Amino acid sequence: MEAEAKEEGRVEQALQVRQFENPPSAEDFSTEIEPTNVPAVFHGAVKDWKAFSKWNPFNGGLDYLEEKAGSAVVEAMHSKSAPVFFGDLRSHERVAIPFSAFIASCKLYLHKVDVVSTSTTVTEESSLEPSYSKEVFSTSDTSDQFYIAQVPILNTESKERCQLEILREDIQMPLFIGMKTLASVNFWMNRTRSRSSNHYDPHHNLLCVVAGSKEVVLWPPSACPFLYPMPIYGEASNHSAVDIENPNLSFHVRAKHSKQYSQTIVLHSGDALFIPEGWFHQVDSDELTIAVNFWWKSNLMSRMLEHMDGYYLRRILSRLVDKEMDQILHNSMVCNFKGRENHAVTHEDSEGIHVFDSNHQREGSKVNRDKHGLLQQLEPHALHLLYELLSLVHDAVKVSGQDQAVDSNYSKDLSVNPRAEYNQITTDSSCLMEHDPVANIFWAVEPLLLQRILLVMVNHFPRTLEALILHMLSPTAAEVLTRKFDEMDQLSTKEQQDEFYQLFYSIFDDQYAAMDSILNGKELFNFQMLRN
C-alpha cells in the first residue's frame, strides 16, 4: 500500500510533503531534497531489504527475530502513560529486558488477535477491525507499557555496544543517503498500538517502516510558537508541552492554531519518510509495527562553528522578531481596513481644520513656512486623516490654563514606566491597531502622503505635532512611523530626505527628545515581539 498524505490546514506549498514513487539518486537527494528541509516520502524504498521479508510478525517474523536476536538484552521504554510514550524522563524509565521476553509477549498478543478474529462471525468481521478490537485491549497486561524504542543497531556517537547490532545484516543503507556519515541506526518495535509524543530531532531522520504501519503528523519548525516546546534548559527540550488531541487552551492559547500547520502521513511497510531536523512529529504506530531509522547530522549543523554561536543566535532572533512584527502588523491591517475605505472629507472636517489653523496661528513664528500651500493641496482623504490626528491630540489634552497637560491614557513617559508599555501590547495581537488610532492612521496612508500631512502639521500645527510625537506615540505607532519613514526614503532623493527631516525635527525644542520618543517606542514594540 502507498503512503497516504493529508493536510490539516493551509500549509504553504513550499512546505508540503513531497511524494516519490521511486527512490532518488544520491545526487538528487543531496541537491534537491535534503537542502529544502521539507519532509519527503519514498514509496517502497526498503522493500528489497531482507528484513522486509523476514521480520513481518504476521508471517513468521517473531520466530525469526527470536532465533536471531533473542539472546540480546535491550533497553525498553517503560511508561505507565502507555499507549502514549513521552520523551520526558519523568514520564518513563529505561528498563533492561531480554529481547526474547518481549518477543514472547508479542506472540501472546498475536495469539489473542487470532482468537478474536477466528471467533468472530463473517457478518461481524465485515464491520470489525480485529487489530483494534476492544476485547484485545481489555486483556492487555503490563507488557503494553513497554516499547522497544531507539534501540541501537549502529551508533557512531557512542562507544557502548549496540544491543541489536546482529540485525544490521538484514538491513541496508538506502542508496540515496549512502554518502552520509550516520550518527546512529535504531530499531523500533511496539506490541500494541502506541504513540510517541510530539517532538523534533536534532538530526535529519529517515524513518523506514519494515512491518505494520505508522501515522506521522508533521509540523514545520515555523509552527514552534503554536506547539509550546519545553524549556530549552530542560531535559526534554525537544518535546512539545501541548496535548495535540486535547490541548488546554486556557494555558496554551496559541495551540488552537496548531492543526492549521500540520500534515498527516500514513506510512505502510516498505515506505520511508525523510523528516528534516527541527520538524515536529507525532508518531502513532499500528500494533506489531517494526521500523528502523537512520540519523545523520545536517550540513548546516556540521558547518556551524562554535565560536559563531552567539552571532548566529542574535541573527536568528532578529529575523524571528522581524517576521513576528510583519505578521502582527499585517493581521492588524486586515482587521482594521475591513470597514475603513477611502473617507470623503466632511464639511465638519474642513471647518474643524480651519478652526484648528486659526486657533494655532500663535503656536510659533515658524507657522508661516508653508510656501507651497500644502494645506490647500491636500485631497479630501488626506484632510480627513489630518483632522483625525488633530482631533486625537486635542481631545487628549486637558485644558488647565496651558494646553500642555495630556490625558494619562496617552502621556506615558516611555523612559519612566516601560513595563506598562510592554503590557499594552498583548500577546494575542491579531487586531493590534484596533485600539491604537494613531498607529491606524499612520498605517492607512501612503508614505509620501503621510510626509505631506506631517509637513502641514510642521507649518500649521507644530505644537500639536510635538505633543503627538512626545506624548501620544505608542510602541505600535512608533514602529509604523519608522517603517513609513523608511518607505519615504526609498521614494525620495537624498536632498529631499534631508530637507524633510530638517523641517520635521525643527519644531521640537529638543530634537533628541523627539528621536528618543520614536526610537524608544520602536524598541518597546520589538521587545514585545521577542516575547511573543
Short mmCIF file of C-alpha atoms in Angstrom, two decimals:
data_model
loop_
_atom_site.label_atom_id
_atom_site.label_comp_id
_atom_site.label_asym_id
_atom_site.label_seq_id
_atom_site.Cartn_x
_atom_site.Cartn_y
_atom_site.Cartn_z
CA MET A 1 0.00 0.00 0.00
CA GLU A 2 1.14 3.53 -0.67
CA ALA A 3 1.75 6.20 1.91
CA GLU A 4 -1.21 8.49 2.35
CA ALA A 5 -0.94 12.24 2.91
CA LYS A 6 -3.45 14.61 4.44
CA GLU A 7 -3.16 18.33 5.13
CA GLU A 8 -4.93 19.62 8.22
CA GLY A 9 -4.92 23.27 7.19
CA ARG A 10 -3.30 25.85 5.00
CA VAL A 11 0.27 24.64 4.66
CA GLU A 12 2.21 26.80 2.23
CA GLN A 13 3.19 24.96 -0.91
CA ALA A 14 6.93 25.16 -0.28
CA LEU A 15 6.47 23.18 2.97
CA GLN A 16 4.17 20.46 1.68
CA VAL A 17 5.44 16.89 1.98
CA ARG A 18 6.71 15.56 -1.36
CA GLN A 19 5.91 12.04 -2.60
CA PHE A 20 8.32 9.90 -4.65
CA GLU A 21 7.29 6.66 -6.30
CA ASN A 22 10.93 5.74 -6.92
CA PRO A 23 13.90 6.42 -4.64
CA PRO A 24 16.02 9.36 -5.85
CA SER A 25 19.67 9.16 -6.69
CA ALA A 26 22.18 10.21 -4.05
CA GLU A 27 22.91 13.36 -6.06
CA ASP A 28 19.24 14.32 -6.41
CA PHE A 29 18.63 13.75 -2.70
CA SER A 30 21.65 15.84 -1.69
CA THR A 31 20.94 18.72 -4.09
CA GLU A 32 17.15 18.85 -4.49
CA ILE A 33 15.53 17.23 -1.44
CA GLU A 34 17.71 17.48 1.65
CA PRO A 35 18.61 21.21 1.26
CA THR A 36 14.94 22.23 1.19
CA ASN A 37 14.47 20.91 4.74
CA VAL A 38 11.00 19.65 3.80
CA PRO A 39 9.81 16.07 4.51
CA ALA A 40 9.57 13.56 1.66
CA VAL A 41 8.01 10.10 1.34
CA PHE A 42 9.75 7.38 -0.67
CA HIS A 43 7.32 4.60 -1.54
CA GLY A 44 8.68 1.06 -1.37
CA ALA A 45 12.17 2.31 -0.58
CA VAL A 46 13.05 -0.64 1.69
CA LYS A 47 11.11 -3.49 0.09
CA ASP A 48 14.37 -5.03 -1.08
CA TRP A 49 15.64 -5.44 2.48
CA LYS A 50 15.97 -8.91 3.91
CA ALA A 51 14.20 -7.52 6.98
CA PHE A 52 11.12 -6.68 4.88
CA SER A 53 10.51 -10.34 4.11
CA LYS A 54 11.86 -11.87 7.34
CA TRP A 55 10.62 -9.59 10.18
CA ASN A 56 6.87 -9.48 9.49
CA PRO A 57 5.19 -10.57 12.76
CA PHE A 58 2.15 -11.84 10.88
CA ASN A 59 4.28 -14.07 8.65
CA GLY A 60 6.74 -15.85 10.94
CA GLY A 61 8.79 -12.76 11.75
CA LEU A 62 8.59 -13.17 15.50
CA ASP A 63 10.15 -16.63 15.35
CA TYR A 64 12.89 -15.29 13.08
CA LEU A 65 13.70 -12.35 15.38
CA GLU A 66 13.69 -14.58 18.45
CA GLU A 67 16.10 -17.01 16.86
CA LYS A 68 18.39 -14.31 15.51
CA ALA A 69 18.46 -11.80 18.37
CA GLY A 70 16.52 -13.37 21.25
CA SER A 71 19.61 -13.64 23.45
CA ALA A 72 20.15 -9.87 23.37
CA VAL A 73 19.25 -7.70 26.35
CA VAL A 74 17.64 -4.45 25.21
CA GLU A 75 16.67 -1.24 26.97
CA ALA A 76 12.91 -0.84 26.60
CA MET A 77 10.93 2.28 27.34
CA HIS A 78 8.54 1.58 30.22
CA SER A 79 5.73 4.04 30.84
CA LYS A 80 2.54 3.98 32.88
CA SER A 81 1.11 6.52 30.43
CA ALA A 82 1.10 3.88 27.67
CA PRO A 83 -0.03 3.68 24.94
CA VAL A 84 1.33 7.25 24.81
CA PHE A 85 5.08 7.40 25.39
CA PHE A 86 6.51 10.79 26.36
CA GLY A 87 10.17 11.71 25.96
CA ASP A 88 10.45 13.35 29.37
CA LEU A 89 12.37 11.13 31.81
CA ARG A 90 9.72 11.92 34.43
CA SER A 91 7.21 10.06 32.27
CA HIS A 92 9.14 6.88 31.57
CA GLU A 93 12.13 4.82 32.53
CA ARG A 94 14.56 2.69 30.60
CA VAL A 95 14.35 -0.96 31.67
CA ALA A 96 16.69 -3.73 30.56
CA ILE A 97 14.71 -6.76 29.40
CA PRO A 98 15.56 -9.87 27.36
CA PHE A 99 14.57 -9.30 23.76
CA SER A 100 13.19 -12.85 23.80
CA ALA A 101 10.77 -11.88 26.60
CA PHE A 102 9.40 -9.01 24.54
CA ILE A 103 9.06 -11.26 21.50
CA ALA A 104 7.20 -13.80 23.66
CA SER A 105 4.73 -11.12 24.77
CA CYS A 106 4.22 -10.17 21.11
CA LYS A 107 3.46 -13.81 20.29
CA LEU A 108 0.90 -13.90 23.08
CA TYR A 109 -0.72 -10.75 21.77
CA LEU A 110 -0.75 -12.14 18.22
CA HIS A 111 -2.42 -15.30 19.51
CA LYS A 112 -5.13 -13.21 21.18
CA VAL A 113 -5.69 -11.32 17.94
CA ASP A 114 -6.06 -14.64 16.09
CA VAL A 115 -8.53 -15.91 18.69
CA VAL A 116 -10.66 -12.80 18.38
CA SER A 117 -10.52 -12.93 14.60
CA THR A 118 -11.48 -16.60 14.28
CA SER A 119 -14.27 -16.37 16.88
CA THR A 120 -15.98 -13.52 15.05
CA THR A 121 -18.75 -14.37 12.63
CA VAL A 122 -18.45 -13.48 8.97
CA THR A 123 -21.11 -10.80 9.40
CA GLU A 124 -19.31 -9.25 12.32
CA GLU A 125 -15.96 -9.42 10.56
CA SER A 126 -17.22 -7.13 7.83
CA SER A 127 -17.65 -4.32 10.34
CA LEU A 128 -14.81 -5.16 12.73
CA GLU A 129 -11.16 -4.19 12.61
CA PRO A 130 -9.62 -7.12 14.53
CA SER A 131 -6.32 -5.38 15.16
CA TYR A 132 -8.07 -2.65 17.13
CA SER A 133 -10.63 -4.86 18.91
CA LYS A 134 -11.68 -3.71 22.36
CA GLU A 135 -11.55 -7.34 23.51
CA VAL A 136 -7.85 -7.49 22.67
CA PHE A 137 -7.11 -4.28 24.52
CA SER A 138 -9.15 -5.31 27.53
CA THR A 139 -6.80 -8.24 28.04
CA SER A 140 -3.69 -6.05 27.93
CA ASP A 141 -1.17 -6.52 30.70
CA THR A 142 1.97 -4.70 31.79
CA SER A 143 3.62 -5.77 28.52
CA ASP A 144 1.67 -2.97 26.85
CA GLN A 145 3.64 -0.49 28.94
CA PHE A 146 6.87 -1.45 27.14
CA TYR A 147 8.09 -0.01 23.86
CA ILE A 148 11.31 -1.07 22.14
CA ALA A 149 12.27 2.47 21.18
CA GLN A 150 15.55 3.74 19.76
CA VAL A 151 17.49 0.56 20.47
CA PRO A 152 20.78 0.92 18.57
CA ILE A 153 21.78 -1.25 15.65
CA LEU A 154 24.62 1.17 14.89
CA ASN A 155 25.85 4.17 16.89
CA THR A 156 28.90 6.20 15.88
CA GLU A 157 28.38 8.76 18.67
CA SER A 158 28.78 6.26 21.50
CA LYS A 159 31.37 3.63 22.35
CA GLU A 160 28.78 1.42 24.02
CA ARG A 161 27.94 -1.89 22.41
CA CYS A 162 24.93 -1.79 20.14
CA GLN A 163 22.28 -4.06 21.60
CA LEU A 164 20.82 -5.25 18.28
CA GLU A 165 23.90 -4.98 16.08
CA ILE A 166 23.22 -8.54 14.89
CA LEU A 167 20.22 -7.25 12.91
CA ARG A 168 22.45 -4.98 10.84
CA GLU A 169 22.92 -7.63 8.14
CA ASP A 170 19.15 -7.68 7.49
CA ILE A 171 19.00 -4.03 6.50
CA GLN A 172 20.95 -1.86 4.12
CA MET A 173 21.58 1.81 3.94
CA PRO A 174 19.35 3.34 1.23
CA LEU A 175 21.49 4.33 -1.74
CA PHE A 176 20.27 7.93 -1.75
CA ILE A 177 21.78 8.53 1.72
CA GLY A 178 24.75 6.26 1.06
CA MET A 179 27.29 9.08 1.31
CA LYS A 180 26.03 10.40 4.65
CA THR A 181 28.03 9.98 7.84
CA LEU A 182 25.49 8.34 10.10
CA ALA A 183 25.09 9.22 13.76
CA SER A 184 23.04 6.12 14.51
CA VAL A 185 20.71 3.43 13.19
CA ASN A 186 17.93 2.37 15.55
CA PHE A 187 15.33 -0.38 15.96
CA TRP A 188 11.72 0.39 16.97
CA MET A 189 9.00 -2.17 17.80
CA ASN A 190 5.70 -1.97 19.66
CA ARG A 191 3.35 -4.71 20.78
CA THR A 192 0.03 -2.85 20.78
CA ARG A 193 -0.90 0.46 19.23
CA SER A 194 1.29 3.20 20.64
CA ARG A 195 2.13 6.86 20.26
CA SER A 196 5.39 8.76 20.51
CA SER A 197 4.60 12.24 21.79
CA ASN A 198 5.18 15.30 19.64
CA HIS A 199 8.86 16.24 19.36
CA TYR A 200 11.63 17.22 16.95
CA ASP A 201 15.01 15.59 16.36
CA PRO A 202 18.40 17.35 16.34
CA HIS A 203 19.43 15.29 13.29
CA HIS A 204 17.99 14.54 9.88
CA ASN A 205 15.92 11.36 10.11
CA LEU A 206 14.96 8.67 7.62
CA LEU A 207 12.15 6.60 9.16
CA CYS A 208 11.73 3.23 7.43
CA VAL A 209 8.68 1.05 8.15
CA VAL A 210 9.63 -2.62 7.86
CA ALA A 211 6.32 -4.13 9.05
CA GLY A 212 2.96 -2.67 10.05
CA SER A 213 2.13 0.99 9.57
CA LYS A 214 2.68 4.38 11.18
CA GLU A 215 0.73 7.62 11.07
CA VAL A 216 3.02 10.62 11.33
CA VAL A 217 1.73 14.15 11.97
CA LEU A 218 4.28 16.77 10.94
CA TRP A 219 4.73 20.45 11.76
CA PRO A 220 7.43 22.73 10.30
CA PRO A 221 9.82 24.50 12.70
CA SER A 222 7.95 27.74 11.94
CA ALA A 223 4.94 26.30 13.83
CA CYS A 224 7.00 26.25 17.02
CA PRO A 225 5.02 29.11 18.69
CA PHE A 226 1.82 27.06 18.47
CA LEU A 227 3.37 23.89 19.92
CA TYR A 228 4.93 25.33 23.08
CA PRO A 229 8.23 23.41 23.15
CA MET A 230 9.55 22.55 26.58
CA PRO A 231 12.10 24.99 28.09
CA ILE A 232 15.44 24.94 26.29
CA TYR A 233 17.24 24.24 29.57
CA GLY A 234 15.01 21.22 30.33
CA GLU A 235 15.77 17.54 29.90
CA ALA A 236 13.07 17.17 27.20
CA SER A 237 13.61 20.48 25.44
CA ASN A 238 12.82 18.97 22.02
CA HIS A 239 9.29 17.93 23.07
CA SER A 240 6.04 19.88 22.82
CA ALA A 241 4.18 20.64 26.04
CA VAL A 242 0.83 20.53 24.24
CA ASP A 243 -1.57 17.60 24.15
CA ILE A 244 -2.37 17.83 20.45
CA GLU A 245 -5.64 15.88 20.72
CA ASN A 246 -6.98 17.77 23.76
CA PRO A 247 -4.97 20.98 24.20
CA ASN A 248 -5.51 23.07 27.31
CA LEU A 249 -6.38 26.31 25.53
CA SER A 250 -6.58 28.25 28.77
CA PHE A 251 -2.89 27.51 29.29
CA HIS A 252 -1.73 27.07 25.67
CA VAL A 253 -3.77 29.73 23.88
CA ARG A 254 -1.96 29.58 20.55
CA ALA A 255 -2.33 25.78 20.33
CA LYS A 256 -5.76 26.28 18.77
CA HIS A 257 -3.95 27.15 15.54
CA SER A 258 -1.57 24.17 15.56
CA LYS A 259 -3.59 21.88 13.29
CA GLN A 260 -3.61 24.52 10.55
CA TYR A 261 0.13 24.00 10.14
CA SER A 262 0.15 20.19 10.30
CA GLN A 263 0.31 17.46 7.68
CA THR A 264 -0.52 13.81 8.27
CA ILE A 265 1.32 10.98 6.53
CA VAL A 266 0.44 7.29 6.76
CA LEU A 267 3.39 5.00 6.09
CA HIS A 268 2.93 1.34 5.19
CA SER A 269 5.50 -1.44 5.21
CA GLY A 270 8.28 -0.71 2.75
CA ASP A 271 7.85 3.08 2.87
CA ALA A 272 10.43 5.56 4.13
CA LEU A 273 9.91 9.13 5.36
CA PHE A 274 12.60 11.82 5.42
CA ILE A 275 12.00 14.02 8.48
CA PRO A 276 14.37 17.01 8.43
CA GLU A 277 15.91 18.26 11.66
CA GLY A 278 13.65 20.60 13.60
CA TRP A 279 10.37 19.29 12.18
CA PHE A 280 7.96 18.35 14.96
CA HIS A 281 6.38 14.94 14.54
CA GLN A 282 3.93 12.82 16.49
CA VAL A 283 4.01 9.13 15.54
CA ASP A 284 1.15 6.66 16.02
CA SER A 285 2.13 3.04 15.40
CA ASP A 286 -0.22 0.22 14.50
CA GLU A 287 0.05 -2.98 16.52
CA LEU A 288 3.17 -5.09 15.96
CA THR A 289 4.84 -2.42 13.89
CA ILE A 290 8.60 -2.58 13.31
CA ALA A 291 10.72 0.29 11.99
CA VAL A 292 14.34 1.26 11.52
CA ASN A 293 15.53 4.84 11.42
CA PHE A 294 18.77 6.48 10.27
CA TRP A 295 20.02 9.70 11.88
CA TRP A 296 22.71 11.93 10.43
CA LYS A 297 23.89 15.46 11.10
CA SER A 298 22.77 18.09 8.59
CA ASN A 299 25.29 20.01 6.51
CA LEU A 300 24.19 23.22 8.24
CA MET A 301 24.89 21.90 11.73
CA SER A 302 28.12 20.23 10.60
CA ARG A 303 29.45 23.57 9.34
CA MET A 304 28.38 25.73 12.28
CA LEU A 305 31.45 26.83 14.20
CA GLU A 306 31.03 27.01 17.95
CA HIS A 307 32.72 30.37 18.28
CA MET A 308 29.99 31.80 15.99
CA ASP A 309 27.07 30.56 18.14
CA GLY A 310 26.41 33.91 19.83
CA TYR A 311 26.31 35.70 16.49
CA TYR A 312 24.04 33.08 14.91
CA LEU A 313 21.68 33.32 17.89
CA ARG A 314 21.39 37.10 17.56
CA ARG A 315 20.82 36.92 13.80
CA ILE A 316 18.14 34.25 14.17
CA LEU A 317 16.36 36.10 16.98
CA SER A 318 16.45 39.28 14.93
CA ARG A 319 14.90 37.51 11.95
CA LEU A 320 12.20 35.95 14.13
CA VAL A 321 11.37 39.35 15.61
CA ASP A 322 11.09 40.89 12.13
CA LYS A 323 8.82 38.07 11.00
CA GLU A 324 6.61 38.42 14.07
CA MET A 325 6.33 42.18 13.54
CA ASP A 326 5.38 41.77 9.89
CA GLN A 327 2.73 39.18 10.73
CA ILE A 328 1.22 41.18 13.60
CA LEU A 329 1.04 44.40 11.58
CA HIS A 330 -0.36 42.60 8.55
CA ASN A 331 -3.09 40.95 10.65
CA SER A 332 -3.90 44.29 12.23
CA MET A 333 -4.15 45.92 8.81
CA VAL A 334 -6.60 43.27 7.58
CA CYS A 335 -8.64 43.58 10.77
CA ASN A 336 -8.88 47.37 10.67
CA PHE A 337 -9.27 48.00 6.96
CA LYS A 338 -12.37 45.81 6.57
CA GLY A 339 -14.51 48.80 7.45
CA ARG A 340 -12.10 51.55 6.50
CA GLU A 341 -12.34 52.53 2.85
CA ASN A 342 -11.46 55.94 1.47
CA HIS A 343 -13.31 58.51 3.56
CA ALA A 344 -14.74 61.59 1.94
CA VAL A 345 -13.90 64.73 3.89
CA THR A 346 -16.95 66.20 5.58
CA HIS A 347 -17.89 69.83 5.94
CA GLU A 348 -17.18 69.48 9.66
CA ASP A 349 -13.67 68.21 8.87
CA SER A 350 -12.90 71.22 6.69
CA GLU A 351 -14.34 73.66 9.17
CA GLY A 352 -12.53 71.94 12.01
CA ILE A 353 -9.16 72.18 10.27
CA HIS A 354 -9.68 75.88 9.59
CA VAL A 355 -10.63 76.39 13.25
CA PHE A 356 -7.52 74.49 14.35
CA ASP A 357 -5.47 76.58 11.92
CA SER A 358 -6.79 79.92 13.15
CA ASN A 359 -6.57 78.95 16.81
CA HIS A 360 -2.92 77.93 16.45
CA GLN A 361 -1.51 80.82 14.48
CA ARG A 362 0.21 81.82 17.73
CA GLU A 363 1.94 78.43 18.15
CA GLY A 364 5.23 79.86 16.93
CA SER A 365 6.94 82.06 14.41
CA LYS A 366 7.66 79.02 12.20
CA VAL A 367 4.00 78.74 11.28
CA ASN A 368 4.29 80.74 8.07
CA ARG A 369 6.72 78.48 6.23
CA ASP A 370 4.08 76.78 4.09
CA LYS A 371 5.48 78.31 0.90
CA HIS A 372 3.87 75.76 -1.37
CA GLY A 373 0.37 75.88 0.18
CA LEU A 374 0.47 72.24 1.21
CA LEU A 375 -2.68 72.52 3.30
CA GLN A 376 -4.70 73.73 0.31
CA GLN A 377 -3.25 70.98 -1.87
CA LEU A 378 -4.33 68.10 0.39
CA GLU A 379 -7.06 65.98 -1.19
CA PRO A 380 -10.22 65.19 0.82
CA HIS A 381 -8.96 61.81 2.12
CA ALA A 382 -5.75 63.39 3.41
CA LEU A 383 -7.68 66.26 5.00
CA HIS A 384 -9.82 63.72 6.81
CA LEU A 385 -6.75 61.91 8.20
CA LEU A 386 -5.19 65.22 9.22
CA TYR A 387 -8.39 66.20 11.01
CA GLU A 388 -8.41 62.83 12.82
CA LEU A 389 -4.83 63.35 14.04
CA LEU A 390 -5.57 66.89 15.21
CA SER A 391 -8.74 65.76 16.98
CA LEU A 392 -6.99 62.87 18.72
CA VAL A 393 -4.32 65.13 20.16
CA HIS A 394 -6.64 67.92 21.22
CA ASP A 395 -9.25 65.58 22.68
CA ALA A 396 -6.49 64.15 24.84
CA VAL A 397 -5.32 67.49 26.12
CA LYS A 398 -6.76 68.75 29.37
CA VAL A 399 -7.27 72.48 29.37
CA SER A 400 -5.68 73.74 32.59
CA GLY A 401 -4.53 77.18 31.72
CA GLN A 402 -1.98 75.80 29.26
CA ASP A 403 -2.64 73.29 26.50
CA GLN A 404 0.18 71.03 27.58
CA ALA A 405 -1.30 68.60 30.13
CA VAL A 406 -2.05 65.38 28.28
CA ASP A 407 -4.54 62.78 29.47
CA SER A 408 -2.96 59.90 31.39
CA ASN A 409 -4.15 57.45 28.76
CA TYR A 410 -1.63 58.94 26.38
CA SER A 411 1.03 60.68 28.45
CA LYS A 412 3.08 57.65 29.28
CA ASP A 413 6.76 58.52 29.51
CA LEU A 414 8.49 55.55 27.93
CA SER A 415 11.60 56.03 29.99
CA VAL A 416 9.68 56.15 33.30
CA ASN A 417 7.34 53.19 33.04
CA PRO A 418 8.41 50.89 30.21
CA ARG A 419 6.79 47.80 31.75
CA ALA A 420 3.37 49.41 31.49
CA GLU A 421 4.04 49.98 27.79
CA TYR A 422 5.10 46.36 27.34
CA ASN A 423 1.81 45.21 28.78
CA GLN A 424 -0.17 47.38 26.39
CA ILE A 425 0.89 45.09 23.54
CA THR A 426 -0.85 41.81 24.21
CA THR A 427 0.49 38.51 23.01
CA ASP A 428 -2.74 37.86 21.12
CA SER A 429 -2.26 40.82 18.78
CA SER A 430 -4.39 39.86 15.80
CA CYS A 431 -6.01 43.32 15.76
CA LEU A 432 -3.24 45.31 17.39
CA MET A 433 -4.19 48.67 15.87
CA GLU A 434 -7.89 48.41 16.61
CA HIS A 435 -7.43 50.40 19.83
CA ASP A 436 -4.49 52.50 18.61
CA PRO A 437 -5.95 55.20 16.33
CA VAL A 438 -2.64 56.97 15.77
CA ALA A 439 -0.93 53.80 14.53
CA ASN A 440 -4.04 53.03 12.48
CA ILE A 441 -3.89 56.40 10.71
CA PHE A 442 -0.14 56.12 10.04
CA TRP A 443 -0.62 52.64 8.58
CA ALA A 444 -3.58 53.68 6.40
CA VAL A 445 -1.80 56.38 4.43
CA GLU A 446 0.74 56.14 1.62
CA PRO A 447 4.25 57.19 2.73
CA LEU A 448 4.57 60.34 0.58
CA LEU A 449 1.05 61.43 1.51
CA LEU A 450 1.92 60.98 5.20
CA GLN A 451 5.00 63.08 4.56
CA ARG A 452 2.82 65.89 3.20
CA ILE A 453 0.44 65.61 6.18
CA LEU A 454 3.37 65.84 8.60
CA LEU A 455 4.75 68.86 6.75
CA VAL A 456 1.34 70.56 7.01
CA MET A 457 1.48 69.94 10.77
CA VAL A 458 5.03 71.32 10.86
CA ASN A 459 3.82 74.55 9.22
CA HIS A 460 0.36 74.97 10.75
CA PHE A 461 0.23 72.84 13.91
CA PRO A 462 3.78 72.47 15.25
CA ARG A 463 2.79 72.20 18.95
CA THR A 464 0.17 69.57 18.09
CA LEU A 465 2.79 67.55 16.21
CA GLU A 466 5.14 67.93 19.16
CA ALA A 467 2.50 66.59 21.56
CA LEU A 468 1.73 63.75 19.16
CA ILE A 469 5.33 62.57 18.95
CA LEU A 470 6.37 63.16 22.55
CA HIS A 471 3.23 62.05 24.40
CA MET A 472 0.86 60.03 22.21
CA LEU A 473 3.21 57.77 20.27
CA SER A 474 2.56 54.21 21.40
CA PRO A 475 5.14 51.47 20.67
CA THR A 476 2.99 50.26 17.76
CA ALA A 477 2.64 53.76 16.33
CA ALA A 478 6.39 54.33 16.69
CA GLU A 479 7.11 51.10 14.75
CA VAL A 480 4.66 52.03 11.99
CA LEU A 481 6.02 55.59 11.76
CA THR A 482 9.62 54.41 11.36
CA ARG A 483 8.50 51.97 8.65
CA LYS A 484 6.79 54.84 6.86
CA PHE A 485 9.98 56.91 7.18
CA ASP A 486 11.90 54.04 5.53
CA GLU A 487 9.37 53.90 2.70
CA MET A 488 9.60 57.67 2.24
CA ASP A 489 13.38 57.41 1.97
CA GLN A 490 13.10 54.80 -0.76
CA LEU A 491 10.88 57.14 -2.78
CA SER A 492 12.95 60.29 -2.26
CA THR A 493 16.34 61.63 -3.23
CA LYS A 494 18.99 62.27 -0.58
CA GLU A 495 18.34 66.02 -0.82
CA GLN A 496 14.59 65.53 -0.34
CA GLN A 497 15.21 63.28 2.65
CA ASP A 498 17.50 65.83 4.32
CA GLU A 499 15.02 68.65 3.73
CA PHE A 500 12.09 66.70 5.19
CA TYR A 501 13.87 65.55 8.35
CA GLN A 502 15.32 69.03 8.93
CA LEU A 503 11.82 70.52 8.78
CA PHE A 504 10.23 67.71 10.81
CA TYR A 505 12.65 67.91 13.74
CA SER A 506 12.97 71.70 13.68
CA ILE A 507 9.70 72.24 15.57
CA PHE A 508 10.94 70.39 18.66
CA ASP A 509 12.68 72.36 21.39
CA ASP A 510 14.79 69.26 21.97
CA GLN A 511 15.24 67.30 18.73
CA TYR A 512 16.95 64.44 20.58
CA ALA A 513 13.90 64.03 22.82
CA ALA A 514 11.77 63.53 19.70
CA MET A 515 14.18 60.95 18.32
CA ASP A 516 14.27 59.20 21.70
CA SER A 517 10.48 59.06 21.84
CA ILE A 518 10.28 57.43 18.41
CA LEU A 519 13.19 55.02 18.91
CA ASN A 520 12.21 54.07 22.49
CA GLY A 521 8.72 53.25 21.29
CA LYS A 522 10.07 51.21 18.40
CA GLU A 523 12.36 49.24 20.72
CA LEU A 524 9.49 48.54 23.11
CA PHE A 525 7.48 47.14 20.22
CA ASN A 526 10.43 44.97 19.21
CA PHE A 527 10.79 43.74 22.78
CA GLN A 528 7.18 42.54 22.84
CA MET A 529 7.64 40.79 19.50
CA LEU A 530 10.64 38.98 21.01
CA ARG A 531 8.45 37.90 23.94
CA ASN A 532 5.80 36.68 21.52
#
